[in-house]
Coordinates of C-alpha atoms in Angstrom, one line a residue:
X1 CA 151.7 -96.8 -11.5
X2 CA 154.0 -100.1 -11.7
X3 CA 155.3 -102.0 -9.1
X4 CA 158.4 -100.2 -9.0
X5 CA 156.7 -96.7 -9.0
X6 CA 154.3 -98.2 -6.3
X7 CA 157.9 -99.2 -4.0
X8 CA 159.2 -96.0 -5.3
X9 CA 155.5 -93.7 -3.6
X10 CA 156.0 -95.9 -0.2
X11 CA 159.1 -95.1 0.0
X12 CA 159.1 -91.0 -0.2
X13 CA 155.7 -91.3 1.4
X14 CA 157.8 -93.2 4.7
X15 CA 160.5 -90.7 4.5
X16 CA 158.1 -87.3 4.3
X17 CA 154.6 -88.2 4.9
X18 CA 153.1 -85.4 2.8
X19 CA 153.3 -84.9 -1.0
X20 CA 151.6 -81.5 -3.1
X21 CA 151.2 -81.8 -7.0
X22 CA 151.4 -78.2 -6.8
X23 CA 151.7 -75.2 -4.0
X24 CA 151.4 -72.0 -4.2
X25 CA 153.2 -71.8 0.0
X26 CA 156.3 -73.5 -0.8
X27 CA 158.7 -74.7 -3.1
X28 CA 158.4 -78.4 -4.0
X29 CA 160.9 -80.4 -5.4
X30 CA 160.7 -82.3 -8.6
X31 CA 161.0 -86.2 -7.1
X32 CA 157.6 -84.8 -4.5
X33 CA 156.0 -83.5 -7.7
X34 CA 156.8 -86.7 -9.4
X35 CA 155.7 -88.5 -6.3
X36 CA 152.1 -87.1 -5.9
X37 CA 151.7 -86.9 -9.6
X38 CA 151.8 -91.2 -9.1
X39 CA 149.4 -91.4 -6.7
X40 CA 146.7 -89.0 -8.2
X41 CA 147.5 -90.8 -11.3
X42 CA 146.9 -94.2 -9.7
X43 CA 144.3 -96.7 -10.7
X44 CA 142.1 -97.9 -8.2
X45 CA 143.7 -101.4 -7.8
X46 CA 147.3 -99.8 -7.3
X47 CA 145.8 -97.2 -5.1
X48 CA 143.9 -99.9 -2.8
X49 CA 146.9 -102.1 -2.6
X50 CA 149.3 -99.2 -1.1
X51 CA 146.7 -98.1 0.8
X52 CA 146.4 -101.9 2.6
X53 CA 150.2 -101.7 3.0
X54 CA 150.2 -99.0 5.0
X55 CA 147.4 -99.9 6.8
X56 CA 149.2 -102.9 8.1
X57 CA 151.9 -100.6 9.0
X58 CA 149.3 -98.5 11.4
X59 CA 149.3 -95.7 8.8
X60 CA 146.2 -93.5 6.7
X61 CA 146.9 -92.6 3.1
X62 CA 145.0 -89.5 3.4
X63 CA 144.2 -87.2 0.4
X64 CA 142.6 -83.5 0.1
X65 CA 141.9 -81.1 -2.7
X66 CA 141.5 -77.5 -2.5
X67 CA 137.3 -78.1 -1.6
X68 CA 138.3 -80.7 1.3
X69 CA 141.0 -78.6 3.0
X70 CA 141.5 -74.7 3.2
X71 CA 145.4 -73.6 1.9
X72 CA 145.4 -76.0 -0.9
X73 CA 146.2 -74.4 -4.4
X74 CA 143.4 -74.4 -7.0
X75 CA 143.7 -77.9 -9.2
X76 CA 146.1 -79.7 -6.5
X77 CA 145.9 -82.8 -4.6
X78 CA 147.7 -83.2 -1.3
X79 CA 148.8 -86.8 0.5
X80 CA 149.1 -87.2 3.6
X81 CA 150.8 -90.3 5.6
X82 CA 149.0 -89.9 9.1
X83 CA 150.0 -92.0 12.1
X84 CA 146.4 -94.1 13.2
X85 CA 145.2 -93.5 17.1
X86 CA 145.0 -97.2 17.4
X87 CA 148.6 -98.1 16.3
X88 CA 152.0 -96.7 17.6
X89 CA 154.5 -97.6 14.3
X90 CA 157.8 -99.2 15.5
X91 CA 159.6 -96.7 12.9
X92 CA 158.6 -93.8 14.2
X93 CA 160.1 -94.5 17.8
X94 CA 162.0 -91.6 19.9
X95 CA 165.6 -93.2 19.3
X96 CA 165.8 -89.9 16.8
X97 CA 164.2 -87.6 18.9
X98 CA 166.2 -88.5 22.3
X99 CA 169.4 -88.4 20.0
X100 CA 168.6 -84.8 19.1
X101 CA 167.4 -83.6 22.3
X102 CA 170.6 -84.8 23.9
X103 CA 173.3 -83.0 21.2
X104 CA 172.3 -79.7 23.2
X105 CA 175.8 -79.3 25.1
X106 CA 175.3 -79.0 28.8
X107 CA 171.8 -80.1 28.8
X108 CA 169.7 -83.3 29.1
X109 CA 172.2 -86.5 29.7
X110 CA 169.6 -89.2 30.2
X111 CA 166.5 -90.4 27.4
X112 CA 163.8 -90.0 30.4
X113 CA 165.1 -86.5 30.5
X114 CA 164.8 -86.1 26.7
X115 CA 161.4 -87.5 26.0
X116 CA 160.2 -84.8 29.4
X117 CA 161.8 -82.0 27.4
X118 CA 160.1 -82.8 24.0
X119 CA 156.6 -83.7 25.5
X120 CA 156.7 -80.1 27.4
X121 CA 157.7 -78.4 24.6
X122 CA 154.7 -80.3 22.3
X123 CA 152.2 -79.0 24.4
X124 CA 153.1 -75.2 24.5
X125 CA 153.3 -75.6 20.8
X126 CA 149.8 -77.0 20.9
X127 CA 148.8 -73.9 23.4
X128 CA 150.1 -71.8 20.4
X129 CA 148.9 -73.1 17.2
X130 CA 145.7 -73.6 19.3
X131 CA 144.6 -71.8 22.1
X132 CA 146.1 -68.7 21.0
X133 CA 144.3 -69.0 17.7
X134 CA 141.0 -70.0 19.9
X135 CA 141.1 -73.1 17.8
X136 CA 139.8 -76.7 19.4
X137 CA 141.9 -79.9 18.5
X138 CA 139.4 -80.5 15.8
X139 CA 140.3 -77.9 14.0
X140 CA 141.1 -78.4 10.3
X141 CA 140.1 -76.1 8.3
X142 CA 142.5 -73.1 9.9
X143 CA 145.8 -74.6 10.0
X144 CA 146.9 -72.1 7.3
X145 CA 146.5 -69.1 10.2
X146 CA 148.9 -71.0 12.6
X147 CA 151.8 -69.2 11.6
X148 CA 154.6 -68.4 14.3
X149 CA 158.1 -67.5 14.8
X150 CA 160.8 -69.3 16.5
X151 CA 161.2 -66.0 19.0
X152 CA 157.4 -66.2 20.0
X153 CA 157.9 -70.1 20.5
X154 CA 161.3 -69.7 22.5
X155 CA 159.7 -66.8 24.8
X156 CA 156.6 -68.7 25.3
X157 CA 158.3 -71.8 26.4
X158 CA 160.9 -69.5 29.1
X159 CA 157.0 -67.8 30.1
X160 CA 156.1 -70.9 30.8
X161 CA 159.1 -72.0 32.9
X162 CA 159.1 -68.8 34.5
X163 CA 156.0 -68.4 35.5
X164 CA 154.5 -71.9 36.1
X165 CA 157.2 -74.4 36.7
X166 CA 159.3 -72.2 39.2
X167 CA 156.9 -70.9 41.0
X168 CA 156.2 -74.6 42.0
X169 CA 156.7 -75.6 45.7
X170 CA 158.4 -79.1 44.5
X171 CA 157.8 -80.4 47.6
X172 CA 154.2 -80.5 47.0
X173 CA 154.3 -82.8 44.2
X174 CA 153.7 -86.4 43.6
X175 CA 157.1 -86.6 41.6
X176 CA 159.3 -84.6 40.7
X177 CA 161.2 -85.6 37.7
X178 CA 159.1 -83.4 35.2
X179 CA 160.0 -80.4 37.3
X180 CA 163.8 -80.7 37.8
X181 CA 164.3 -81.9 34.4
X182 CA 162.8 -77.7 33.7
X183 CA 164.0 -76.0 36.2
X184 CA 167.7 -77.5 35.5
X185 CA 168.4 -75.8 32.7
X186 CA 169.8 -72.6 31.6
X187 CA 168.0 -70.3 29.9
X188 CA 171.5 -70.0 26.7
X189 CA 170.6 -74.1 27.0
X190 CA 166.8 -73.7 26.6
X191 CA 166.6 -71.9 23.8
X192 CA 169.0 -74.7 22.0
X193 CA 166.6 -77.5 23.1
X194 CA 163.8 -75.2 21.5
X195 CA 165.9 -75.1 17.9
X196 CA 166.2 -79.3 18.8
X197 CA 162.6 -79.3 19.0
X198 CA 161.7 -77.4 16.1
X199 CA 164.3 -79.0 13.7
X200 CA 162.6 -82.6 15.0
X201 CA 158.9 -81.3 14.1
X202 CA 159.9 -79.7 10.2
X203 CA 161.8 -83.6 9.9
X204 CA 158.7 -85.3 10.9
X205 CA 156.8 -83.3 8.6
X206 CA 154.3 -81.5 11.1
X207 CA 155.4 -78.0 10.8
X208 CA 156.7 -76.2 7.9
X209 CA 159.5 -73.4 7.6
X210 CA 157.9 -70.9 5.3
X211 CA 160.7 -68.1 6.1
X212 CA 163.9 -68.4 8.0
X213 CA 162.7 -68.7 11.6
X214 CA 159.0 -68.5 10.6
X215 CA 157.0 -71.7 10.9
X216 CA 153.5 -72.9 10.1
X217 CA 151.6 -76.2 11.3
X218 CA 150.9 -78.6 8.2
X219 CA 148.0 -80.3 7.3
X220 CA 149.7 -83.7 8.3
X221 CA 149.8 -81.9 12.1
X222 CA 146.4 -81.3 11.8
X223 CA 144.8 -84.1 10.6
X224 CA 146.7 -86.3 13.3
X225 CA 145.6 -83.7 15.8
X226 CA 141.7 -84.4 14.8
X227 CA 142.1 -88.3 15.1
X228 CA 144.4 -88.8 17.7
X229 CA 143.0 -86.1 20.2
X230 CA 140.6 -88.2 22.2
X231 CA 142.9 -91.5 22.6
X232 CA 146.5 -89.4 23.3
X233 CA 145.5 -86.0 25.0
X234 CA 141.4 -86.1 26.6
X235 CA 142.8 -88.1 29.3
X236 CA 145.5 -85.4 30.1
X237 CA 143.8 -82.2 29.3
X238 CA 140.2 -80.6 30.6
X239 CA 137.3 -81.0 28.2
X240 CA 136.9 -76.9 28.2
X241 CA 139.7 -74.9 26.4
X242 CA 141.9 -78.0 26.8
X243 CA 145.0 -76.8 26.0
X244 CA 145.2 -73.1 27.6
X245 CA 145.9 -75.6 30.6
X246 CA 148.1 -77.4 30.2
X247 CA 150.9 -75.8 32.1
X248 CA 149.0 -75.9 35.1
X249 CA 149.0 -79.8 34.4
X250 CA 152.0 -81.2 33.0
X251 CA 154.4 -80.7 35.7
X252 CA 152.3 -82.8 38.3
X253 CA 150.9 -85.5 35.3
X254 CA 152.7 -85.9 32.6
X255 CA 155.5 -87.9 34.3
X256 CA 153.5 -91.2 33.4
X257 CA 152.7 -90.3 30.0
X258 CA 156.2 -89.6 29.0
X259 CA 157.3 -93.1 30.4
X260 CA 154.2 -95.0 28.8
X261 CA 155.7 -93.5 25.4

């Protein structure tokens, strides 16, 4: 790997954060073959210096084979560009994410209301990738079973608002953004800020779309689930089955997180 190959590897690896020399789950394209190909291929001198570079950009260069990480195909080596607990990287702000969230026509019209919407909707995705498989944020090896369709995700966030956030005397709260910013919308407008959310979390890399409205957590999800539980989401959630919950807690506290964001 060359200097330009080396500029070429950052650059894919910014853009998509996860490269396979091979799959047997999904189709990969010929620039991500090419891409991964480099870095296994790398000396150890071009390998350390991309490595430092992303390091000073708050980012892991992570690799796995098939002996390291369960799902990976016989022979392959997967990369991973995983976000560091200590470091919050400018580039990967929420002008995107609040831009998306508020295309949804007759929905959320102000960014506080946008980053409210895409927290919630995080953490019942973490309830069902997690709790529902009985797997604890450290959980690596099973992200392969986390399979789930966009109708299970839509009816589990409208369970949610039905059944938690409604039944909510607002009055008894210390604020009460988080709860009219969920109980404003309709139900035709929910499900549209669910296909927001979704489309966000296959950009960023974190789930996959292994059928048409089928989706799967990736190993770049999980791996920044393992490191960044105990600095982002211990201070939030109980110690005990932490995310099985979190509806009971989000309305009341996660107004502060979503603004410290």
């Amino acid at each position: 790997m060359n200097n330009s190959d080396l500029g070429r590897v950052q650059a894919y690896m910014l853009k998509h954060r996860y490269v396979e020399t091979k799959s047997g789950r999904r189709n990969i394209s010929k620039e991500e073959r090419e891409v991964a190909t480099m870095l296994r291929d790398a000396d150890s001198s071009m390998r350390t210096l991309l490595e430092e570079i992303f390091e000073g950009q708050g980012l892991e260069l992570k690799s796995f084979n098939e002996f390291e990480a369960a799902g990976i195909q016989v022979g392959a080596t997967v990369f991973v560009l995983a976000r560091k607990p200590e470091f919050n990287p400018p580039f990967f702000g929420t002008e995107k994410l609040i831009a998306r969230m508020k295309q949804v026509r007759g929905g959320i019209e102000k960014d506080s209301e946008a980053k409210i919407w895409f927290t919630q909707l995080w953490f019942i995705l973490l309830d069902l990738i997690y709790t529902r498989k009985n797997r604890g944020p450290n959980s690596l090896q099973n992200w392969v079973e986390t399979t789930f369709t966009k109708d299970v995700f839509i009816d589990a966030v409208k369970e949610y608002i039905n059944d938690h956030v409604l039944k909510i005397d607002p009055s008894l709260l210390k604020t009460d953004a988080v709860y009219k910013a969920l109980s404003g919308q309709k139900e035709g407008t929910v499900t549209q800020l669910c296909n927001a959310f979704l489309e966000l979390m296959v950009d960023a890399g974190l789930i996959d779309e292994i059928r048409q409205d089928g989706y799967r957590q990736t190993l770049l999800f999980a791996y920044e689930m393992k490191m960044n539980y105990d600095r982002q989401l211990a201070k939030l959630l109980p110690s005990n089955d932490p995310f099985s919950s979190a509806s009971t807690l989000l309305v009341v506290d996660a107004e502060n997180e979503v603004e410290d964001r």
